[in-house]
Amino acid sequence: MTTLVLTLVGDDRAGLVAAVADIVGNHGGNWENSQLAELAGAFAGIVEVSVSPERADELRAALSVLDGLLEVTVHPGAAAPGDEPAGDPAASRPRPLTLQVLGNDHPGIVREISAVLGTHGVSIDRMSTQTRDAAMYGGRLFEATVHARVPASVDLAELTGELERLATEIHVDVTLEA
């Protein structure tokens, strides 16, 4: 099977997911994984689809009927983590890391945290963020959950220490779960 990654963006309205799912299903594709959201009146999503190699171009072409309803971009998928050739030692595989971030909202939180992670070669697999009213404090709270992969070569204690120092500096709480 061939893996395709679809990015979807458009004005939010009922039936968008059904329209994409119909095209995928009608062209022999299987909807594997997705993250979909409505943000500020816009619908955005990313969908992993598997399809037989001989039907991949047909599916790509069929998605063009959504023009005007959704902007759809089709990217070729890459091998999934863990699909490395046999014989690779387990010790060289990246380790999972989850970060929870909570603090008063202010510009730069994502930039600062992602910069530390990037400096250490940490790859972000998934990140969700939101702001919400902090009624008791009269401001807004920023919350984030980051699921990442830490290279085996990275000293986890050093990374943790740097993230804790940064958290103090930018006035947020960071909780790590390795």
GROMACS .gro file of N, CA and C in nm:
model
  534
    1MET      N    1   0.084  -0.118   0.000
    1MET     CA    2   0.000   0.000   0.000
    1MET      C    3   0.089   0.125   0.000
    2THR      N    4   0.038   0.230  -0.060
    2THR     CA    5   0.103   0.359  -0.062
    2THR      C    6   0.037   0.447   0.044
    3THR      N    7   0.117   0.523   0.115
    3THR     CA    8   0.064   0.615   0.214
    3THR      C    9   0.064   0.756   0.156
    4LEU      N   10  -0.048   0.823   0.168
    4LEU     CA   11  -0.061   0.963   0.129
    4LEU      C   12  -0.102   1.043   0.252
    5VAL      N   13  -0.050   1.163   0.262
    5VAL     CA   14  -0.089   1.253   0.370
    5VAL      C   15  -0.161   1.372   0.306
    6LEU      N   16  -0.285   1.392   0.348
    6LEU     CA   17  -0.367   1.501   0.294
    6LEU      C   18  -0.373   1.614   0.394
    7THR      N   19  -0.349   1.736   0.348
    7THR     CA   20  -0.374   1.852   0.432
    7THR      C   21  -0.499   1.920   0.377
    8LEU      N   22  -0.587   1.960   0.467
    8LEU     CA   23  -0.717   2.016   0.431
    8LEU      C   24  -0.736   2.150   0.501
    9VAL      N   25  -0.780   2.250   0.427
    9VAL     CA   26  -0.810   2.380   0.487
    9VAL      C   27  -0.926   2.442   0.411
   10GLY      N   28  -1.021   2.499   0.486
   10GLY     CA   29  -1.133   2.567   0.421
   10GLY      C   30  -1.223   2.629   0.524
   11ASP      N   31  -1.322   2.704   0.477
   11ASP     CA   32  -1.422   2.761   0.568
   11ASP      C   33  -1.499   2.646   0.630
   12ASP      N   34  -1.521   2.653   0.760
   12ASP     CA   35  -1.589   2.544   0.829
   12ASP      C   36  -1.736   2.539   0.789
   13ARG      N   37  -1.784   2.418   0.767
   13ARG     CA   38  -1.926   2.393   0.742
   13ARG      C   39  -1.951   2.244   0.756
   14ALA      N   40  -2.075   2.209   0.776
   14ALA     CA   41  -2.112   2.068   0.792
   14ALA      C   42  -2.083   1.992   0.663
   15GLY      N   43  -2.038   1.867   0.678
   15GLY     CA   44  -2.021   1.778   0.565
   15GLY      C   45  -1.882   1.772   0.504
   16LEU      N   46  -1.788   1.851   0.553
   16LEU     CA   47  -1.654   1.851   0.494
   16LEU      C   48  -1.584   1.716   0.510
   17VAL      N   49  -1.589   1.660   0.630
   17VAL     CA   50  -1.522   1.531   0.655
   17VAL      C   51  -1.588   1.423   0.570
   18ALA      N   52  -1.720   1.425   0.563
   18ALA     CA   53  -1.792   1.325   0.483
   18ALA      C   54  -1.753   1.335   0.336
   19ALA      N   55  -1.736   1.456   0.284
   19ALA     CA   56  -1.699   1.473   0.144
   19ALA      C   57  -1.562   1.412   0.115
   20VAL      N   58  -1.466   1.436   0.204
   20VAL     CA   59  -1.332   1.379   0.186
   20VAL      C   60  -1.337   1.227   0.202
   21ALA      N   61  -1.406   1.179   0.306
   21ALA     CA   62  -1.414   1.035   0.332
   21ALA      C   63  -1.480   0.961   0.215
   22ASP      N   64  -1.581   1.021   0.153
   22ASP     CA   65  -1.646   0.959   0.037
   22ASP      C   66  -1.547   0.941  -0.078
   23ILE      N   67  -1.470   1.045  -0.106
   23ILE     CA   68  -1.374   1.036  -0.216
   23ILE      C   69  -1.267   0.931  -0.186
   24VAL      N   70  -1.215   0.933  -0.064
   24VAL     CA   71  -1.114   0.835  -0.024
   24VAL      C   72  -1.170   0.693  -0.040
   25GLY      N   73  -1.288   0.669   0.016
   25GLY     CA   74  -1.349   0.537   0.009
   25GLY      C   75  -1.385   0.494  -0.132
   26ASN      N   76  -1.437   0.586  -0.212
   26ASN     CA   77  -1.477   0.553  -0.349
   26ASN      C   78  -1.359   0.523  -0.441
   27HIS      N   79  -1.238   0.559  -0.396
   27HIS     CA   80  -1.119   0.535  -0.479
   27HIS      C   81  -1.024   0.435  -0.413
   28GLY      N   82  -1.082   0.349  -0.328
   28GLY     CA   83  -1.005   0.238  -0.272
   28GLY      C   84  -0.911   0.274  -0.159
   29GLY      N   85  -0.925   0.394  -0.106
   29GLY     CA   86  -0.837   0.437   0.003
   29GLY      C   87  -0.892   0.399   0.139
   30ASN      N   88  -0.804   0.391   0.235
   30ASN     CA   89  -0.841   0.363   0.373
   30ASN      C   90  -0.795   0.480   0.460
   31TRP      N   91  -0.887   0.541   0.532
   31TRP     CA   92  -0.860   0.653   0.622
   31TRP      C   93  -0.793   0.594   0.745
   32GLU      N   94  -0.664   0.624   0.767
   32GLU     CA   95  -0.585   0.563   0.875
   32GLU      C   96  -0.585   0.649   1.002
   33ASN      N   97  -0.522   0.764   0.996
   33ASN     CA   98  -0.506   0.854   1.111
   33ASN      C   99  -0.541   0.995   1.068
   34SER      N  100  -0.590   1.074   1.164
   34SER     CA  101  -0.621   1.212   1.129
   34SER      C  102  -0.624   1.300   1.253
   35GLN      N  103  -0.603   1.426   1.230
   35GLN     CA  104  -0.622   1.533   1.328
   35GLN      C  105  -0.701   1.640   1.255
   36LEU      N  106  -0.819   1.670   1.306
   36LEU     CA  107  -0.908   1.766   1.241
   36LEU      C  108  -0.954   1.867   1.345
   37ALA      N  109  -0.970   1.992   1.304
   37ALA     CA  110  -1.013   2.093   1.400
   37ALA      C  111  -1.080   2.210   1.330
   38GLU      N  112  -1.166   2.278   1.405
   38GLU     CA  113  -1.222   2.406   1.364
   38GLU      C  114  -1.149   2.510   1.447
   39LEU      N  115  -1.089   2.606   1.379
   39LEU     CA  116  -1.017   2.714   1.446
   39LEU      C  117  -1.058   2.846   1.384
   40ALA      N  118  -1.116   2.932   1.465
   40ALA     CA  119  -1.155   3.067   1.421
   40ALA      C  120  -1.239   3.065   1.293
   41GLY      N  121  -1.331   2.970   1.284
   41GLY     CA  122  -1.420   2.963   1.169
   41GLY      C  123  -1.363   2.889   1.049
   42ALA      N  124  -1.239   2.843   1.059
   42ALA     CA  125  -1.178   2.767   0.951
   42ALA      C  126  -1.167   2.621   0.993
   43PHE      N  127  -1.182   2.531   0.897
   43PHE     CA  128  -1.163   2.389   0.920
   43PHE      C  129  -1.023   2.356   0.871
   44ALA      N  130  -0.948   2.282   0.951
   44ALA     CA  131  -0.813   2.241   0.911
   44ALA      C  132  -0.792   2.098   0.955
   45GLY      N  133  -0.719   2.025   0.875
   45GLY     CA  134  -0.692   1.888   0.913
   45GLY      C  135  -0.576   1.828   0.837
   46ILE      N  136  -0.531   1.717   0.891
   46ILE     CA  137  -0.429   1.637   0.826
   46ILE      C  138  -0.475   1.492   0.839
   47VAL      N  139  -0.469   1.420   0.728
   47VAL     CA  140  -0.523   1.285   0.722
   47VAL      C  141  -0.421   1.193   0.656
   48GLU      N  142  -0.396   1.079   0.719
   48GLU     CA  143  -0.312   0.975   0.659
   48GLU      C  144  -0.403   0.872   0.594
   49VAL      N  145  -0.379   0.847   0.466
   49VAL     CA  146  -0.461   0.755   0.388
   49VAL      C  147  -0.370   0.650   0.326
   50SER      N  148  -0.414   0.524   0.328
   50SER     CA  149  -0.341   0.421   0.253
   50SER      C  150  -0.425   0.383   0.132
   51VAL      N  151  -0.357   0.357   0.022
   51VAL     CA  152  -0.425   0.324  -0.104
   51VAL      C  153  -0.329   0.237  -0.186
   52SER      N  154  -0.384   0.150  -0.268
   52SER     CA  155  -0.297   0.068  -0.353
   52SER      C  156  -0.221   0.161  -0.448
   53PRO      N  157  -0.096   0.128  -0.477
   53PRO     CA  158  -0.014   0.216  -0.561
   53PRO      C  159  -0.079   0.247  -0.697
   54GLU      N  160  -0.149   0.150  -0.755
   54GLU     CA  161  -0.209   0.174  -0.887
   54GLU      C  162  -0.330   0.267  -0.881
   55ARG      N  163  -0.383   0.295  -0.760
   55ARG     CA  164  -0.498   0.385  -0.750
   55ARG      C  165  -0.463   0.520  -0.688
   56ALA      N  166  -0.336   0.539  -0.650
   56ALA     CA  167  -0.294   0.663  -0.582
   56ALA      C  168  -0.317   0.787  -0.669
   57ASP      N  169  -0.278   0.780  -0.797
   57ASP     CA  170  -0.297   0.897  -0.885
   57ASP      C  171  -0.445   0.926  -0.907
   58GLU      N  172  -0.524   0.821  -0.917
   58GLU     CA  173  -0.669   0.836  -0.933
   58GLU      C  174  -0.729   0.908  -0.812
   59LEU      N  175  -0.685   0.870  -0.693
   59LEU     CA  176  -0.733   0.936  -0.571
   59LEU      C  177  -0.691   1.082  -0.567
   60ARG      N  178  -0.564   1.107  -0.600
   60ARG     CA  179  -0.516   1.247  -0.605
   60ARG      C  180  -0.605   1.331  -0.696
   61ALA      N  181  -0.631   1.281  -0.815
   61ALA     CA  182  -0.713   1.355  -0.912
   61ALA      C  183  -0.855   1.374  -0.862
   62ALA      N  184  -0.912   1.273  -0.799
   62ALA     CA  185  -1.050   1.281  -0.750
   62ALA      C  186  -1.065   1.387  -0.642
   63LEU      N  187  -0.961   1.407  -0.562
   63LEU     CA  188  -0.969   1.507  -0.455
   63LEU      C  189  -0.981   1.649  -0.509
   64SER      N  190  -0.945   1.670  -0.635
   64SER     CA  191  -0.953   1.804  -0.693
   64SER      C  192  -1.097   1.854  -0.705
   65VAL      N  193  -1.196   1.763  -0.699
   65VAL     CA  194  -1.336   1.809  -0.705
   65VAL      C  195  -1.373   1.891  -0.582
   66LEU      N  196  -1.291   1.887  -0.480
   66LEU     CA  197  -1.318   1.964  -0.358
   66LEU      C  198  -1.274   2.110  -0.371
   67ASP      N  199  -1.206   2.145  -0.482
   67ASP     CA  200  -1.165   2.284  -0.502
   67ASP      C  201  -1.285   2.376  -0.487
   68GLY      N  202  -1.267   2.483  -0.413
   68GLY     CA  203  -1.375   2.576  -0.384
   68GLY      C  204  -1.442   2.545  -0.252
   69LEU      N  205  -1.435   2.421  -0.210
   69LEU     CA  206  -1.490   2.379  -0.081
   69LEU      C  207  -1.377   2.367   0.021
   70LEU      N  208  -1.270   2.301  -0.021
   70LEU     CA  209  -1.152   2.280   0.063
   70LEU      C  210  -1.027   2.291  -0.024
   71GLU      N  211  -0.921   2.343   0.033
   71GLU     CA  212  -0.790   2.335  -0.031
   71GLU      C  213  -0.729   2.204   0.018
   72VAL      N  214  -0.702   2.112  -0.074
   72VAL     CA  215  -0.646   1.982  -0.039
   72VAL      C  216  -0.509   1.971  -0.104
   73THR      N  217  -0.409   1.939  -0.024
   73THR     CA  218  -0.275   1.913  -0.075
   73THR      C  219  -0.240   1.770  -0.040
   74VAL      N  220  -0.187   1.697  -0.135
   74VAL     CA  221  -0.152   1.556  -0.116
   74VAL      C  222  -0.001   1.543  -0.113
   75HIS      N  223   0.049   1.482  -0.007
   75HIS     CA  224   0.193   1.460   0.012
   75HIS      C  225   0.218   1.310   0.018
   76PRO      N  226   0.331   1.263  -0.036
   76PRO     CA  227   0.363   1.121  -0.018
   76PRO      C  228   0.402   1.097   0.127
   77GLY      N  229   0.357   0.986   0.184
   77GLY     CA  230   0.391   0.953   0.321
   77GLY      C  231   0.528   0.888   0.328
   78ALA      N  232   0.588   0.892   0.445
   78ALA     CA  233   0.718   0.829   0.469
   78ALA      C  234   0.697   0.705   0.554
   79ALA      N  235   0.800   0.624   0.565
   79ALA     CA  236   0.794   0.505   0.650
   79ALA      C  237   0.767   0.547   0.794
   80ALA      N  238   0.684   0.470   0.862
   80ALA     CA  239   0.650   0.500   1.001
   80ALA      C  240   0.767   0.470   1.092
   81PRO      N  241   0.779   0.544   1.206
   81PRO     CA  242   0.883   0.510   1.302
   81PRO      C  243   0.865   0.365   1.345
   82GLY      N  244   0.977   0.296   1.357
   82GLY     CA  245   0.969   0.155   1.394
   82GLY      C  246   0.975   0.066   1.271
   83ASP      N  247   0.971   0.123   1.150
   83ASP     CA  248   0.979   0.044   1.028
   83ASP      C  249   1.124   0.035   0.979
   84GLU      N  250   1.220   0.058   1.069
   84GLU     CA  251   1.360   0.051   1.032
   84GLU      C  252   1.394  -0.093   0.994
   85PRO      N  253   1.500  -0.109   0.916
   85PRO     CA  254   1.541  -0.243   0.880
   85PRO      C  255   1.576  -0.325   1.003
   86ALA      N  256   1.556  -0.457   0.994
   86ALA     CA  257   1.588  -0.546   1.106
   86ALA      C  258   1.736  -0.536   1.137
   87GLY      N  259   1.769  -0.555   1.263
   87GLY     CA  260   1.908  -0.551   1.304
   87GLY      C  261   1.947  -0.421   1.372
   88ASP      N  262   1.865  -0.316   1.359
   88ASP     CA  263   1.895  -0.192   1.429
   88ASP      C  264   1.878  -0.217   1.578
   89PRO      N  265   1.977  -0.183   1.659
   89PRO     CA  266   1.963  -0.207   1.803
   89PRO      C  267   1.856  -0.116   1.864
   90ALA      N  268   1.781  -0.171   1.958
   90ALA     CA  269   1.675  -0.095   2.024
   90ALA      C  270   1.731   0.028   2.092
   91ALA      N  271   1.856   0.021   2.136
   91ALA     CA  272   1.917   0.133   2.208
   91ALA      C  273   1.932   0.257   2.120
   92SER      N  274   1.929   0.242   1.987
   92SER     CA  275   1.947   0.358   1.900
   92SER      C  276   1.813   0.421   1.861
   93ARG      N  277   1.703   0.363   1.905
   93ARG     CA  278   1.571   0.417   1.869
   93ARG      C  279   1.537   0.537   1.957
   94PRO      N  280   1.465   0.635   1.899
   94PRO     CA  281   1.422   0.750   1.979
   94PRO      C  282   1.329   0.708   2.093
   95ARG      N  283   1.335   0.785   2.201
   95ARG     CA  284   1.249   0.760   2.318
   95ARG      C  285   1.133   0.859   2.315
   96PRO      N  286   1.013   0.813   2.357
   96PRO     CA  287   0.898   0.904   2.361
   96PRO      C  288   0.909   1.000   2.479
   97LEU      N  289   0.857   1.119   2.461
   97LEU     CA  290   0.855   1.221   2.566
   97LEU      C  291   0.725   1.299   2.552
   98THR      N  292   0.657   1.322   2.664
   98THR     CA  293   0.537   1.404   2.664
   98THR      C  294   0.561   1.523   2.757
   99LEU      N  295   0.530   1.641   2.708
   99LEU     CA  296   0.541   1.764   2.788
   99LEU      C  297   0.402   1.823   2.805
  100GLN      N  298   0.372   1.866   2.924
  100GLN     CA  299   0.251   1.943   2.953
  100GLN      C  300   0.299   2.083   2.993
  101VAL      N  301   0.243   2.184   2.931
  101VAL     CA  302   0.282   2.323   2.958
  101VAL      C  303   0.158   2.398   3.004
  102LEU      N  304   0.170   2.476   3.110
  102LEU     CA  305   0.059   2.555   3.162
  102LEU      C  306   0.114   2.684   3.220
  103GLY      N  307   0.054   2.795   3.183
  103GLY     CA  308   0.097   2.923   3.239
  103GLY      C  309   0.013   3.037   3.184
  104ASN      N  310   0.039   3.157   3.235
  104ASN     CA  311  -0.029   3.275   3.183
  104ASN      C  312   0.011   3.292   3.037
  105ASP      N  313  -0.086   3.319   2.953
  105ASP     CA  314  -0.060   3.331   2.810
  105ASP      C  315   0.021   3.456   2.782
  106HIS      N  316   0.121   3.441   2.698
  106HIS     CA  317   0.200   3.554   2.647
  106HIS      C  318   0.273   3.507   2.522
  107PRO      N  319   0.308   3.600   2.433
  107PRO     CA  320   0.376   3.563   2.310
  107PRO      C  321   0.511   3.493   2.338
  108GLY      N  322   0.543   3.393   2.257
  108GLY     CA  323   0.675   3.332   2.262
  108GLY      C  324   0.685   3.198   2.330
  109ILE      N  325   0.580   3.150   2.395
  109ILE     CA  326   0.590   3.024   2.469
  109ILE      C  327   0.623   2.909   2.373
  110VAL      N  328   0.548   2.894   2.266
  110VAL     CA  329   0.574   2.785   2.171
  110VAL      C  330   0.711   2.802   2.107
  111ARG      N  331   0.746   2.925   2.071
  111ARG     CA  332   0.876   2.951   2.008
  111ARG      C  333   0.990   2.908   2.100
  112GLU      N  334   0.983   2.944   2.226
  112GLU     CA  335   1.092   2.913   2.319
  112GLU      C  336   1.104   2.763   2.347
  113ILE      N  337   0.992   2.698   2.371
  113ILE     CA  338   0.995   2.555   2.402
  113ILE      C  339   1.038   2.475   2.279
  114SER      N  340   0.984   2.508   2.163
  114SER     CA  341   1.022   2.434   2.042
  114SER      C  342   1.168   2.457   2.006
  115ALA      N  343   1.222   2.574   2.038
  115ALA     CA  344   1.363   2.601   2.011
  115ALA      C  345   1.453   2.510   2.095
  116VAL      N  346   1.419   2.492   2.223
  116VAL     CA  347   1.498   2.402   2.309
  116VAL      C  348   1.490   2.260   2.256
  117LEU      N  349   1.371   2.217   2.221
  117LEU     CA  350   1.354   2.081   2.168
  117LEU      C  351   1.433   2.064   2.039
  118GLY      N  352   1.424   2.160   1.949
  118GLY     CA  353   1.496   2.153   1.822
  118GLY      C  354   1.646   2.151   1.839
  119THR      N  355   1.697   2.228   1.934
  119THR     CA  356   1.840   2.231   1.961
  119THR      C  357   1.893   2.094   2.000
  120HIS      N  358   1.808   2.015   2.064
  120HIS     CA  359   1.847   1.880   2.108
  120HIS      C  360   1.808   1.772   2.007
  121GLY      N  361   1.759   1.812   1.891
  121GLY     CA  362   1.722   1.716   1.789
  121GLY      C  363   1.593   1.640   1.819
  122VAL      N  364   1.511   1.696   1.909
  122VAL     CA  365   1.386   1.632   1.946
  122VAL      C  366   1.282   1.662   1.838
  123SER      N  367   1.214   1.558   1.793
  123SER     CA  368   1.112   1.571   1.688
  123SER      C  369   0.973   1.571   1.751
  124ILE      N  370   0.895   1.674   1.721
  124ILE     CA  371   0.758   1.683   1.772
  124ILE      C  372   0.667   1.602   1.681
  125ASP      N  373   0.600   1.501   1.740
  125ASP     CA  374   0.505   1.419   1.665
  125ASP      C  375   0.368   1.484   1.664
  126ARG      N  376   0.323   1.530   1.779
  126ARG     CA  377   0.191   1.593   1.791
  126ARG      C  378   0.201   1.704   1.895
  127MET      N  379   0.129   1.812   1.869
  127MET     CA  380   0.123   1.921   1.966
  127MET      C  381  -0.017   1.980   1.959
  128SER      N  382  -0.077   1.998   2.075
  128SER     CA  383  -0.205   2.068   2.080
  128SER      C  384  -0.191   2.181   2.180
  129THR      N  385  -0.246   2.295   2.144
  129THR     CA  386  -0.239   2.412   2.231
  129THR      C  387  -0.377   2.475   2.239
  130GLN      N  388  -0.399   2.546   2.348
  130GLN     CA  389  -0.522   2.624   2.360
  130GLN      C  390  -0.501   2.733   2.462
  131THR      N  391  -0.581   2.838   2.449
  131THR     CA  392  -0.587   2.941   2.550
  131THR      C  393  -0.729   2.942   2.604
  132ARG      N  394  -0.740   2.977   2.731
  132ARG     CA  395  -0.872   2.985   2.793
  132ARG      C  396  -0.868   3.092   2.901
  133ASP      N  397  -0.988   3.142   2.933
  133ASP     CA  398  -0.997   3.244   3.037
  133ASP      C  399  -0.960   3.185   3.171
  134ALA      N  400  -0.885   3.262   3.248
  134ALA     CA  401  -0.851   3.226   3.385
  134ALA      C  402  -0.931   3.320   3.474
  135ALA      N  403  -1.057   3.288   3.493
  135ALA     CA  404  -1.151   3.376   3.561
  135ALA      C  405  -1.101   3.423   3.697
  136MET      N  406  -1.038   3.336   3.771
  136MET     CA  407  -0.991   3.371   3.906
  136MET      C  408  -0.876   3.472   3.903
  137TYR      N  409  -0.802   3.478   3.789
  137TYR     CA  410  -0.684   3.563   3.780
  137TYR      C  411  -0.701   3.681   3.686
  138GLY      N  412  -0.812   3.686   3.613
  138GLY     CA  413  -0.839   3.798   3.524
  138GLY      C  414  -0.754   3.801   3.399
  139GLY      N  415  -0.704   3.689   3.356
  139GLY     CA  416  -0.623   3.685   3.234
  139GLY      C  417  -0.655   3.561   3.154
  140ARG      N  418  -0.560   3.520   3.071
  140ARG     CA  419  -0.576   3.399   2.989
  140ARG      C  420  -0.466   3.301   3.024
  141LEU      N  421  -0.504   3.174   3.024
  141LEU     CA  422  -0.407   3.066   3.046
  141LEU      C  423  -0.372   3.003   2.912
  142PHE      N  424  -0.248   2.963   2.900
  142PHE     CA  425  -0.200   2.889   2.784
  142PHE      C  426  -0.174   2.747   2.830
  143GLU      N  427  -0.224   2.649   2.752
  143GLU     CA  428  -0.200   2.508   2.780
  143GLU      C  429  -0.149   2.441   2.654
  144ALA      N  430  -0.055   2.350   2.670
  144ALA     CA  431  -0.005   2.274   2.556
  144ALA      C  432   0.029   2.132   2.600
  145THR      N  433   0.008   2.041   2.509
  145THR     CA  434   0.054   1.904   2.525
  145THR      C  435   0.138   1.872   2.403
  146VAL      N  436   0.260   1.827   2.427
  146VAL     CA  437   0.354   1.797   2.320
  146VAL      C  438   0.396   1.651   2.333
  147HIS      N  439   0.378   1.575   2.226
  147HIS     CA  440   0.426   1.437   2.218
  147HIS      C  441   0.545   1.440   2.122
  148ALA      N  442   0.659   1.394   2.170
  148ALA     CA  443   0.781   1.407   2.091
  148ALA      C  444   0.866   1.280   2.099
  149ARG      N  445   0.969   1.275   2.014
  149ARG     CA  446   1.067   1.167   2.014
  149ARG      C  447   1.204   1.225   2.039
  150VAL      N  448   1.272   1.170   2.141
  150VAL     CA  449   1.405   1.216   2.180
  150VAL      C  450   1.507   1.118   2.125
  151PRO      N  451   1.605   1.165   2.047
  151PRO     CA  452   1.708   1.074   1.997
  151PRO      C  453   1.779   1.002   2.112
  152ALA      N  454   1.819   0.879   2.089
  152ALA     CA  455   1.887   0.800   2.192
  152ALA      C  456   2.015   0.869   2.238
  153SER      N  457   2.076   0.949   2.151
  153SER     CA  458   2.203   1.014   2.185
  153SER      C  459   2.187   1.134   2.279
  154VAL      N  460   2.064   1.180   2.301
  154VAL     CA  461   2.040   1.298   2.384
  154VAL      C  462   2.036   1.259   2.531
  155ASP      N  463   2.106   1.336   2.613
  155ASP     CA  464   2.104   1.317   2.758
  155ASP      C  465   1.971   1.373   2.810
  156LEU      N  466   1.883   1.284   2.851
  156LEU     CA  467   1.749   1.324   2.894
  156LEU      C  468   1.753   1.415   3.017
  157ALA      N  469   1.848   1.392   3.107
  157ALA     CA  470   1.860   1.477   3.226
  157ALA      C  471   1.899   1.619   3.186
  158GLU      N  472   1.987   1.632   3.089
  158GLU     CA  473   2.030   1.764   3.042
  158GLU      C  474   1.913   1.837   2.975
  159LEU      N  475   1.838   1.765   2.892
  159LEU     CA  476   1.722   1.823   2.826
  159LEU      C  477   1.618   1.867   2.929
  160THR      N  478   1.591   1.781   3.027
  160THR     CA  479   1.495   1.813   3.132
  160THR      C  480   1.539   1.938   3.208
  161GLY      N  481   1.666   1.945   3.243
  161GLY     CA  482   1.718   2.062   3.315
  161GLY      C  483   1.702   2.190   3.235
  162GLU      N  484   1.730   2.183   3.106
  162GLU     CA  485   1.717   2.302   3.022
  162GLU      C  486   1.572   2.346   3.010
  163LEU      N  487   1.480   2.249   2.997
  163LEU     CA  488   1.337   2.283   2.990
  163LEU      C  489   1.287   2.341   3.122
  164GLU      N  490   1.335   2.290   3.233
  164GLU     CA  491   1.296   2.344   3.365
  164GLU      C  492   1.349   2.486   3.384
  165ARG      N  493   1.471   2.513   3.341
  165ARG     CA  494   1.527   2.649   3.350
  165ARG      C  495   1.444   2.745   3.264
  166LEU      N  496   1.411   2.699   3.142
  166LEU     CA  497   1.330   2.782   3.052
  166LEU      C  498   1.193   2.809   3.112
  167ALA      N  499   1.131   2.708   3.170
  167ALA     CA  500   0.998   2.725   3.231
  167ALA      C  501   0.999   2.834   3.336
  168THR      N  502   1.105   2.836   3.417
  168THR     CA  503   1.118   2.939   3.521
  168THR      C  504   1.134   3.077   3.455
  169GLU      N  505   1.214   3.082   3.351
  169GLU     CA  506   1.241   3.208   3.282
  169GLU      C  507   1.117   3.266   3.215
  170ILE      N  508   1.033   3.181   3.154
  170ILE     CA  509   0.915   3.233   3.082
  170ILE      C  510   0.787   3.219   3.162
  171HIS      N  511   0.801   3.180   3.289
  171HIS     CA  512   0.690   3.176   3.384
  171HIS      C  513   0.576   3.082   3.344
  172VAL      N  514   0.614   2.957   3.315
  172VAL     CA  515   0.515   2.853   3.289
  172VAL      C  516   0.556   2.729   3.368
  173ASP      N  517   0.461   2.639   3.387
  173ASP     CA  518   0.492   2.507   3.446
  173ASP      C  519   0.508   2.409   3.331
  174VAL      N  520   0.615   2.330   3.337
  174VAL     CA  521   0.638   2.226   3.238
  174VAL      C  522   0.651   2.095   3.313
  175THR      N  523   0.567   1.997   3.275
  175THR     CA  524   0.573   1.864   3.332
  175THR      C  525   0.616   1.768   3.223
  176LEU      N  526   0.719   1.688   3.252
  176LEU     CA  527   0.771   1.594   3.154
  176LEU      C  528   0.740   1.451   3.196
  177GLU      N  529   0.708   1.371   3.096
  177GLU     CA  530   0.682   1.229   3.117
  177GLU      C  531   0.758   1.152   3.010
  178ALA      N  532   0.864   1.082   3.051
  178ALA     CA  533   0.944   1.008   2.954
  178ALA      C  534   0.900   0.864   2.947
   0.00000   0.00000   0.00000
